[in-house]
Amino acid sequence: MDTEGFEELLQQAQQLAAETEGISELPHVERNLQEIQQLGERLRSRTLTRTSQETADVKASILLGSRGLDISHISQRLESLSAATTFEPLEPVKDTDIQGFLKNERDNALLSAIEESRKRTFAMAEEYHRESMLVEWEQVKEKILHTLLASGEDALDFTQESEPSYVSEAGPPGRSSLDSIEVAYARQIYVYNEKIVNGHLPPSLVDLLATAAEQMDDKNVTELWEMVKRMTDVQLVPATDTLKSRTSMELQLAFTRQALSFLEQSYKNFAMVTVFGNLQQAQLGGVPGTYQLVRSFLNIKLPTPAHGLQEDEIDGHPVWALIYYCMRCGDLIAAMQVVNQAQHHLGEFKNWFQEYFQSDYRRLSPSTENKVRLHYRRALRGNTDPYKRAVYCILGRCDIADNHSEVADKTEDYLWLKLNQVCFEEDSSSSPQDRLTLPQLQKQLLEDYGEAHFAATQHPFLYFQVLFLTAQFEAAIAFLFRMERLRCHALHVALVLYEMKLLLKSSGHTAQLLSQEAGDPPFIRRLNFIRLLMLYTRKFEPTDPREALQYFYFLRKEEDSQGENVFLRCVSELVIESREFDMLLGRLERDGSRKPGVIDKFAGDTKSIISNVASVAESKGLFEEAVKLYDLAKNSDKVLELMNRLLCPVVSQVNAPQSNKERLRNMALSIAERYRSQGISVEKSIDSTFYLLLDLITFFDEYHAGNVDRAFDIINRLKIVPLTQENVKERVAAFKSFSEEIRHNLSEVLLTTMNILFAQYKRLKSTNTSTPARQQHALEDRGSQLRTQARALITFAGMIPYRTSGDTNARLVQMEVLMN
């Protein structure tokens, strides 16, 4: 059976093959089994792809059609949309189509106007952004520059040093960052400002600070303030600005005289200490006075016998040494006494010295001065007596290249000698080697010699003295300020000069601590006083804001590059950084009255200051602080405007103890209660938004607490969302008047309201099973009402012109479907 079946099948196959070969229209195809299988799989995949795409389209049509959407209409609209990203001109039409041509021209004109407006808008936005960035960069740059304490190349010295620990210096919270010296200075600054604020005659600031220095038990500091007192005790020259006053010949001459007076008094004190410390060797006796003091001092100072000195002597001491040291102690009467006793040895020198003694400014007449110089060049330049050469060089102001190192072996002696040789008058007859001006001396000490020559880091007070006595106040202060332990002294010296209008300030507040400006004489340096003061106060601003405010008061007449008062700007930054709002600016009492702060002492219009601080706080994103400050400044509109911004993100949050929401809620409630009790008026739109946010907070709090019915009653009375189809259009129209803070929370309001309806619906269903038949009808009516309310919410969500967050619509539809 099987064999016959196979044979029959074979015959049929052969017959079929023969018939196929006989048909010439069809090509002969030879494929093996594997090729046939691959071709079949390919055909199958094509069929499945086409079928799955059609199936997906059918499913999409069913889903969207069930929601009332026409998919064919949507497809047509999508195909008609243009993918062009910019406004492009329309294609030209035929010349004979006049109507089309005019319409095309009109449309092109509109499109070109829109495109031009768009470009102009973007250009303006970029320009505003650029200007804002530049202003912000200027502020940041100023802060960066303030952190660099040194000037010039020293500011960028990156040598490895042990850096101070600012954490350890700050100390525990509440402890002062001021040391005992800074506290002593701060007390005197407080006394000085109190007099000014109360309208009294201001006391001498230099006397107050010198008194504080005497209590520091530091000889160097005491001498520093004695020098400052002496150098500032000058008759100021009337001038329109400080530069003209400082560069006037009268003031420079006065500074030189005061510097010589200080050096002479210091040397006289040194001589007295030396003599009284060696009484046996000094052999002090005779009539008390400078002459006897110098005689005794020479018993110690000069070796016996003294080599190189001339043999002329009085009371066993060289004449020229006696004259020199009497002049060095500043007593020309004693020096004249020596000259009179030795006049038979001195020749014409007696007349020259008598003229020098009787002159107002220790200056010989030009003719006498030329005689002295001529005599010096001819007879004394090679003299072996250093004291005689020094005395002649002082009288004739000649041979300025000779440092007289045999006599002037100390820096103070060298400085005294050079200051005596300084010329102020224009004298064309003087040769360059016989003329030394004050600017030349200043340049020599500051630039030619500099810090390295005087070993300034090891002897900072000495180098400060060298610069200060040559009227280089700004360079002296800048140098001393770079020393951490001496910074407080430098700052208070600057305050004295600033109050006396003797300080040359930088015109730009971003300048280095010490700088030169175009247009100034080459020897002039300027000090960035504002930067100096702010660098000093930065250390104790967080811990001692009261003291910092006292120092900032010195800047009350200064303005920055933006035209803003520097004092107000510093107060703003101080308040924000220290967060001592109540202490500095005052605080509101429960009855709405303001308790004064420290700032009330320094300014009459505190409201503008507080408003300025509030504006800065707002710009930095410190909205809670800004609210308190605006409230303090009685700016109720800004208070509620910022409160709305603060409440907006926390309206729908769960109210937990010590959370942001609880703090802000309590803050808002206290403001609302006070404003209502005192009848404070606020702009209507801001006011309504504020109280509506408070009501929404109450709504969400009731919902999170599980009081569903109470929450539903609140949202029903607020009339934000519709609960009937008749009210949908009315609520959509009212939605347009809502502020952004209310709109931001609309998604959560819709979802929470739908959750409440769904919870009520589930509760209704759970009670439906155990309800008697006669009440079934009422329950069905209630269920129908809940579904109607849910449908109204979905309709409202679809009609409002606002993009709700996330999957709000999907969740609303899902819960509405569950209710059906």
XYZ file of N, CA and C in Angstrom, residues 173-366:
582
model
N 30.410 80.824 68.517
C 29.390 81.831 68.216
C 29.098 82.690 69.426
N 28.942 83.972 69.183
C 28.636 84.898 70.276
C 29.858 85.569 70.855
N 31.052 85.039 70.584
C 32.270 85.646 71.099
C 32.777 86.696 70.132
N 33.373 87.757 70.669
C 33.871 88.841 69.836
C 35.141 88.419 69.120
N 35.291 88.904 67.881
C 36.509 88.644 67.112
C 37.550 89.738 67.311
N 37.236 90.743 68.103
C 38.161 91.852 68.344
C 39.112 91.511 69.488
N 40.390 91.833 69.295
C 41.325 91.654 70.401
C 41.312 92.910 71.277
N 42.142 92.923 72.308
C 42.099 94.020 73.278
C 42.481 95.356 72.648
N 43.450 95.354 71.717
C 43.868 96.600 71.069
C 42.743 97.140 70.194
N 42.112 96.259 69.425
C 41.016 96.686 68.553
C 39.827 97.180 69.359
N 39.578 96.551 70.496
C 38.477 97.003 71.361
C 38.767 98.401 71.905
N 40.030 98.654 72.298
C 40.391 99.979 72.819
C 40.185 101.058 71.752
N 40.580 100.762 70.531
C 40.348 101.715 69.443
C 38.850 101.893 69.188
N 38.106 100.773 69.186
C 36.676 100.835 68.879
C 35.933 101.690 69.894
N 36.346 101.655 71.151
C 35.690 102.491 72.180
C 35.864 103.968 71.856
N 37.054 104.338 71.421
C 37.305 105.743 71.097
C 36.532 106.166 69.833
N 36.405 105.257 68.889
C 35.611 105.550 67.693
C 34.148 105.769 68.084
N 33.670 104.982 69.027
C 32.289 105.139 69.501
C 32.095 106.509 70.154
N 33.057 106.912 70.988
C 32.971 108.223 71.652
C 32.967 109.337 70.606
N 33.816 109.209 69.603
C 33.910 110.234 68.558
C 32.602 110.346 67.776
N 32.050 109.196 67.372
C 30.805 109.212 66.598
C 29.622 109.704 67.415
N 29.616 109.384 68.708
C 28.519 109.837 69.565
C 28.446 111.363 69.581
N 29.585 112.004 69.665
C 29.612 113.463 69.667
C 29.049 114.020 68.357
N 29.443 113.414 67.249
C 28.984 113.896 65.947
C 27.487 113.656 65.765
N 27.038 112.458 66.122
C 25.626 112.109 65.943
C 24.722 113.011 66.779
N 25.172 113.344 67.980
C 24.360 114.185 68.869
C 24.498 115.681 68.567
N 25.244 116.018 67.523
C 25.341 117.408 67.110
C 26.319 118.241 67.902
N 27.191 117.612 68.685
C 28.181 118.351 69.459
C 29.417 118.625 68.607
N 30.273 119.495 69.106
C 31.540 119.767 68.441
C 32.414 118.519 68.513
N 32.847 117.987 67.367
C 33.623 116.733 67.412
C 34.944 116.916 68.132
N 35.314 115.971 68.980
C 36.622 116.051 69.654
C 37.745 115.712 68.687
N 38.962 115.866 69.142
C 40.118 115.520 68.317
C 40.263 114.000 68.262
N 40.090 113.460 67.075
C 40.175 112.007 66.929
C 41.589 111.513 67.215
N 42.597 112.268 66.813
C 43.970 111.820 67.049
C 44.286 111.801 68.537
N 43.725 112.744 69.302
C 43.939 112.722 70.756
C 43.257 111.526 71.393
N 42.047 111.215 70.945
C 41.330 110.057 71.492
C 42.093 108.760 71.225
N 42.571 108.591 70.007
C 43.277 107.357 69.667
C 44.652 107.293 70.316
N 45.312 108.443 70.465
C 46.601 108.455 71.153
C 46.425 108.089 72.623
N 45.318 108.519 73.224
C 45.022 108.136 74.616
C 44.853 106.635 74.739
N 44.146 106.048 73.767
C 43.990 104.587 73.784
C 45.334 103.894 73.602
N 46.214 104.462 72.774
C 47.523 103.847 72.525
C 48.397 103.852 73.773
N 48.258 104.884 74.603
C 49.064 104.956 75.827
C 48.754 103.812 76.770
N 47.543 103.273 76.694
C 47.147 102.180 77.591
C 47.575 100.812 77.063
N 48.172 100.763 75.884
C 48.547 99.480 75.287
C 49.907 98.997 75.740
N 50.645 99.850 76.459
C 51.948 99.473 76.999
C 52.882 98.981 75.891
N 52.929 99.744 74.791
C 53.813 99.419 73.672
C 54.507 100.711 73.250
N 55.813 100.762 73.462
C 56.573 101.973 73.178
C 56.483 102.367 71.705
N 56.556 101.391 70.810
C 56.491 101.685 69.378
C 55.163 102.319 68.986
N 54.075 101.794 69.543
C 52.753 102.330 69.220
C 52.597 103.739 69.787
N 53.094 103.953 70.994
C 53.015 105.292 71.590
C 53.783 106.303 70.754
N 55.002 105.941 70.336
C 55.785 106.847 69.497
C 55.111 107.079 68.148
N 54.461 106.043 67.624
C 53.751 106.197 66.354
C 52.684 107.280 66.456
N 51.895 107.249 67.529
C 50.817 108.239 67.660
C 51.358 109.623 68.022
N 52.485 109.682 68.707
C 53.117 110.986 68.926
C 53.553 111.601 67.595
N 54.071 110.742 66.713
C 54.473 111.209 65.389
C 53.256 111.669 64.585
N 52.167 110.902 64.637
C 50.954 111.283 63.905
C 50.403 112.607 64.434
N 50.394 112.771 65.756
C 49.917 114.027 66.331
C 50.777 115.196 65.867
N 52.098 115.002 65.841
C 52.994 116.073 65.445
C 52.831 116.411 63.952
N 52.716 115.401 63.118
C 52.637 115.638 61.673
C 51.293 116.229 61.251
N 50.242 115.964 61.991
C 48.925 116.505 61.636
C 48.655 117.850 62.293
N 49.583 118.313 63.119
C 49.410 119.617 63.775
C 49.928 120.715 62.856
N 49.242 120.894 61.738
C 49.653 121.880 60.741
C 48.462 122.775 60.402
N 48.772 123.944 59.894
C 47.740 124.869 59.438
C 47.336 124.474 58.028
N 46.088 124.025 57.870
C 45.647 123.553 56.567
C 45.511 124.723 55.598
N 45.909 124.463 54.364
C 45.842 125.478 53.317
C 44.482 125.381 52.635
N 43.734 126.476 52.519
C 42.435 126.417 51.819
C 42.631 125.998 50.369
N 41.918 124.972 49.962
C 42.021 124.475 48.588
C 40.740 123.750 48.227
N 40.498 123.632 46.931
C 39.272 122.972 46.480
C 39.324 121.464 46.688
N 40.498 120.888 46.660
C 40.611 119.450 46.903
C 41.892 119.158 47.680
N 41.959 117.914 48.145
C 43.088 117.520 48.991
C 44.398 117.528 48.223
N 44.361 117.177 46.933
C 45.599 117.116 46.153
C 46.268 118.481 46.072
N 45.494 119.520 45.797
C 46.071 120.865 45.730
C 46.634 121.281 47.081
N 45.938 120.923 48.139
C 46.408 121.278 49.476
C 47.716 120.560 49.807
N 47.764 119.261 49.500
C 48.948 118.466 49.844
C 50.168 118.863 49.023
N 49.956 119.307 47.798
C 51.089 119.657 46.941
C 51.476 121.129 47.044
N 50.775 121.882 47.873
C 51.135 123.294 48.031
C 52.447 123.418 48.805
N 53.231 124.451 48.484
C 54.529 124.638 49.126
C 54.374 124.914 50.612
N 53.314 125.645 50.987
C 53.120 125.979 52.397
C 52.928 124.725 53.239
N 52.095 123.794 52.761
C 51.823 122.588 53.553
C 53.025 121.648 53.548
N 53.701 121.528 52.438
C 54.888 120.666 52.401
C 55.980 121.198 53.326
N 56.125 122.523 53.361
C 57.092 123.124 54.277
C 56.694 122.865 55.726
N 55.367 122.959 55.991
C 54.888 122.709 57.357
C 55.136 121.257 57.754
N 54.887 120.312 56.843
C 55.142 118.898 57.141
C 56.626 118.675 57.448
N 57.490 119.309 56.672
C 58.927 119.147 56.897
C 59.346 119.697 58.252
N 58.839 120.869 58.616
C 59.157 121.449 59.916
C 58.670 120.553 61.055
N 57.447 119.994 60.888
C 56.912 119.119 61.945
C 57.719 117.827 62.040
N 58.156 117.301 60.903
C 58.968 116.081 60.919
C 60.306 116.342 61.616
N 60.954 117.495 61.316
C 62.213 117.841 61.982
C 61.998 118.031 63.477
N 60.895 118.660 63.830
C 60.600 118.871 65.254
C 60.460 117.544 65.985
N 59.770 116.594 65.360
C 59.591 115.284 65.993
C 60.931 114.560 66.134
N 61.727 114.560 65.081
C 63.024 113.875 65.124
C 63.949 114.510 66.157
N 63.910 115.833 66.274
C 64.767 116.521 67.239
C 64.332 116.234 68.669
N 63.023 116.235 68.907
C 62.543 115.940 70.260
C 62.839 114.496 70.634
N 62.682 113.585 69.670
C 62.990 112.175 69.935
C 64.457 111.988 70.270
N 65.337 112.701 69.554
C 66.770 112.550 69.825
C 67.131 113.159 71.174
N 66.496 114.259 71.519
C 66.752 114.862 72.827
C 66.339 113.912 73.947
N 65.185 113.242 73.768
C 64.751 112.240 74.758
C 65.743 111.091 74.831
N 66.238 110.675 73.661
C 67.226 109.599 73.632
C 68.501 110.010 74.372
N 68.938 111.267 74.168
C 70.143 111.755 74.848
C 69.941 111.786 76.355
N 68.759 112.214 76.798
C 68.482 112.264 78.236
C 68.488 110.869 78.841
N 67.874 109.919 78.141
C 67.863 108.535 78.648
C 69.286 107.997 78.724
N 70.083 108.305 77.715
C 71.476 107.830 77.698
C 72.279 108.442 78.845
N 72.099 109.728 79.053
C 72.859 110.422 80.109
C 72.426 109.922 81.484
N 71.122 109.860 81.724
C 70.668 109.429 83.058
C 70.889 107.948 83.297
N 71.156 107.226 82.228
C 71.491 105.815 82.396
C 72.972 105.602 82.652
N 73.800 106.644 82.426
C 75.248 106.545 82.645
C 75.744 107.816 83.351
N 75.186 108.095 84.504
C 75.492 109.361 85.180
C 76.972 109.483 85.547
N 77.582 108.388 85.939
C 78.985 108.448 86.340
C 79.877 108.824 85.163
N 79.646 108.236 84.027
C 80.457 108.538 82.849
C 80.063 109.881 82.243
N 78.766 110.241 82.350
C 78.295 111.484 81.729
C 78.792 112.715 82.473
N 78.924 112.614 83.793
C 79.378 113.751 84.606
C 78.476 114.976 84.398
N 77.167 114.735 84.549
C 76.193 115.804 84.348
C 76.332 116.850 85.451
N 76.303 118.129 85.056
C 76.408 119.208 86.032
C 76.169 120.541 85.371
N 76.301 121.619 86.152
C 76.110 122.953 85.592
C 74.643 123.314 85.518
N 74.382 124.393 84.767
C 73.015 124.890 84.619
C 72.231 123.919 83.750
N 71.064 123.454 84.223
C 70.274 122.515 83.400
C 69.894 123.142 82.065
N 69.980 122.354 81.018
C 69.636 122.829 79.687
C 70.232 121.924 78.634
N 69.987 122.300 77.393
C 70.448 121.458 76.278
C 71.969 121.446 76.190
N 72.603 122.580 76.465
C 74.072 122.650 76.360
C 74.734 121.659 77.313
N 74.304 121.665 78.567
C 74.878 120.737 79.541
C 74.525 119.292 79.194
N 73.313 119.082 78.663
C 72.909 117.733 78.255
C 73.798 117.215 77.131
N 74.096 118.081 76.157
C 74.937 117.667 75.035
C 76.364 117.398 75.509
N 76.899 118.258 76.421
C 78.244 118.031 76.972
C 78.325 116.664 77.627
N 77.337 116.356 78.476
C 77.332 115.053 79.163
C 77.168 113.911 78.166
N 76.317 114.141 77.162
C 76.100 113.099 76.151
C 77.381 112.806 75.371
N 78.180 113.864 75.082
C 79.427 113.668 74.354
C 80.469 112.934 75.181
N 80.366 113.060 76.512
C 81.270 112.280 77.362
C 81.085 110.790 77.152
N 79.866 110.423 76.761
C 79.567 109.004 76.511
C 79.739 108.667 75.032
N 79.313 109.603 74.186
C 79.242 109.337 72.748
C 80.615 109.311 72.081
N 81.446 110.329 72.334
C 82.712 110.446 71.619
C 83.820 109.678 72.330
N 84.637 108.976 71.553
C 85.796 108.292 72.176
C 86.895 109.294 72.504
N 87.772 108.953 73.418
C 88.904 109.821 73.767
C 90.224 109.084 73.486
N 91.063 109.686 72.664
C 90.828 110.940 71.916
C 90.019 110.653 70.662
N 89.307 111.648 70.137
C 88.484 111.520 68.937
C 89.337 111.802 67.711
N 89.413 110.844 66.807
C 90.260 110.980 65.619
C 89.521 111.764 64.535
N 90.249 112.618 63.829
C 89.712 113.354 62.699
C 89.044 114.648 63.050
N 88.794 114.927 64.343
C 88.112 116.156 64.728
C 89.137 117.281 64.859
N 88.679 118.499 64.565
C 89.566 119.640 64.706
C 89.863 119.902 66.172
N 90.972 120.600 66.420
C 91.456 120.759 67.788
C 90.697 121.824 68.570
N 89.817 122.597 67.871
C 89.073 123.636 68.589
C 88.122 122.987 69.570
N 88.243 123.398 70.852
C 87.432 122.775 71.896
C 86.858 123.832 72.828
N 85.732 123.455 73.451
C 85.122 124.250 74.521
C 84.801 123.288 75.643
N 85.252 123.608 76.820
C 85.039 122.740 77.987
C 85.469 121.315 77.701
N 86.549 121.167 76.936
C 87.091 119.839 76.689
C 86.379 119.063 75.609
N 85.461 119.684 74.832
C 84.717 118.978 73.770
C 84.894 119.700 72.450
N 84.940 118.960 71.330
C 85.092 119.588 70.015
C 83.934 120.564 69.727
N 84.283 121.711 69.177
C 83.287 122.756 68.935
C 82.223 122.286 67.945
N 82.681 121.695 66.840
C 81.717 121.332 65.794
C 80.794 120.191 66.240
N 81.299 119.316 67.080
C 80.435 118.266 67.615
C 79.372 118.863 68.528
N 79.782 119.871 69.358
C 78.805 120.529 70.230
C 77.724 121.234 69.406
N 78.164 121.950 68.352
C 77.183 122.666 67.514
C 76.225 121.670 66.855
N 76.785 120.590 66.298
C 75.951 119.614 65.592
C 74.902 118.995 66.523
N 75.323 118.539 67.708
C 74.379 117.849 68.588
C 73.371 118.808 69.216
N 73.741 120.074 69.407
C 72.744 121.054 69.860
C 71.679 121.251 68.781
N 72.125 121.322 67.510
C 71.164 121.415 66.412
C 70.345 120.130 66.293
N 71.009 118.992 66.533
C 70.296 117.709 66.435
C 69.213 117.595 67.492
N 69.405 118.210 68.624
C 68.383 118.216 69.675
C 67.353 119.323 69.471
N 67.515 120.106 68.393
C 66.532 121.128 68.074
C 66.666 122.416 68.853
N 67.781 122.631 69.524
C 67.960 123.828 70.342
C 69.007 124.729 69.679
N 68.535 125.650 68.828
C 69.453 126.568 68.157
C 70.021 127.614 69.116
N 69.307 127.858 70.219
C 69.831 128.810 71.216
C 71.112 128.247 71.833
N 71.061 126.944 72.185
C 72.260 126.305 72.747
C 73.385 126.276 71.719
N 73.035 126.015 70.449
C 74.057 126.014 69.402
C 74.653 127.401 69.218
N 73.822 128.434 69.318
C 74.316 129.808 69.209
C 75.225 130.149 70.373
N 74.919 129.588 71.530
C 75.768 129.786 72.705
C 77.159 129.218 72.458
N 77.246 128.049 71.827
C 78.538 127.448 71.501
C 79.268 128.302 70.477
N 78.540 128.790 69.458
C 79.164 129.618 68.419
C 79.738 130.894 69.028
N 79.012 131.522 69.937
C 79.501 132.751 70.571
C 80.760 132.501 71.396
N 80.801 131.352 72.085
C 81.972 131.054 72.902
C 83.204 130.765 72.046
N 82.972 130.231 70.844
C 84.118 129.847 69.998
C 84.215 130.733 68.764
N 83.712 131.981 68.836
C 83.667 132.817 67.640
C 85.051 133.158 67.095
N 86.078 133.247 67.983
C 87.412 133.575 67.514
C 88.008 132.438 66.691
N 87.430 131.248 66.759
C 87.918 130.115 65.968
C 87.094 129.929 64.684
N 85.926 130.552 64.579
C 84.981 130.221 63.510
C 84.986 131.207 62.353
N 85.536 132.379 62.537
C 85.588 133.353 61.449
C 84.195 133.829 61.054
N 83.920 133.807 59.722
C 82.654 134.330 59.199
C 81.467 133.428 59.502
N 81.727 132.235 59.973
C 80.632 131.283 60.245
C 79.662 131.841 61.256
N 80.153 132.676 62.232
C 79.264 133.222 63.260
C 78.153 134.047 62.627
N 78.494 134.881 61.655
C 77.481 135.710 61.002
C 76.479 134.857 60.222
N 77.004 133.842 59.555
C 76.098 132.971 58.786
C 75.134 132.227 59.715
N 75.675 131.720 60.814
C 74.824 130.965 61.720
C 73.809 131.881 62.413
N 74.223 133.116 62.715
C 73.300 134.055 63.352
C 72.129 134.361 62.410
N 72.412 134.515 61.120
C 71.327 134.717 60.161
C 70.421 133.485 60.100
N 71.020 132.309 60.115
C 70.262 131.047 60.114
C 69.385 130.952 61.354
N 69.918 131.343 62.487
C 69.219 131.279 63.768
C 68.028 132.238 63.789
N 68.185 133.400 63.185
C 67.142 134.425 63.249
C 66.100 134.302 62.132
N 66.316 133.441 61.145
C 65.362 133.300 60.039
C 64.108 132.570 60.507
N 63.013 132.782 59.768
C 61.733 132.172 60.168
C 61.718 130.667 59.936
N 62.246 130.218 58.830
C 62.170 128.813 58.470
C 63.542 128.150 58.402
N 64.513 128.674 59.202
C 65.863 128.121 59.182
C 66.412 128.103 57.761
N 66.292 129.214 57.092
C 66.769 129.309 55.719
C 67.610 130.569 55.567
N 68.813 130.428 54.998
C 69.660 131.582 54.700
C 69.145 132.276 53.443
N 69.518 133.503 53.294
C 69.196 134.231 52.064
C 69.989 133.617 50.926
N 69.505 133.716 49.687
C 70.220 133.103 48.558
C 71.685 133.530 48.463
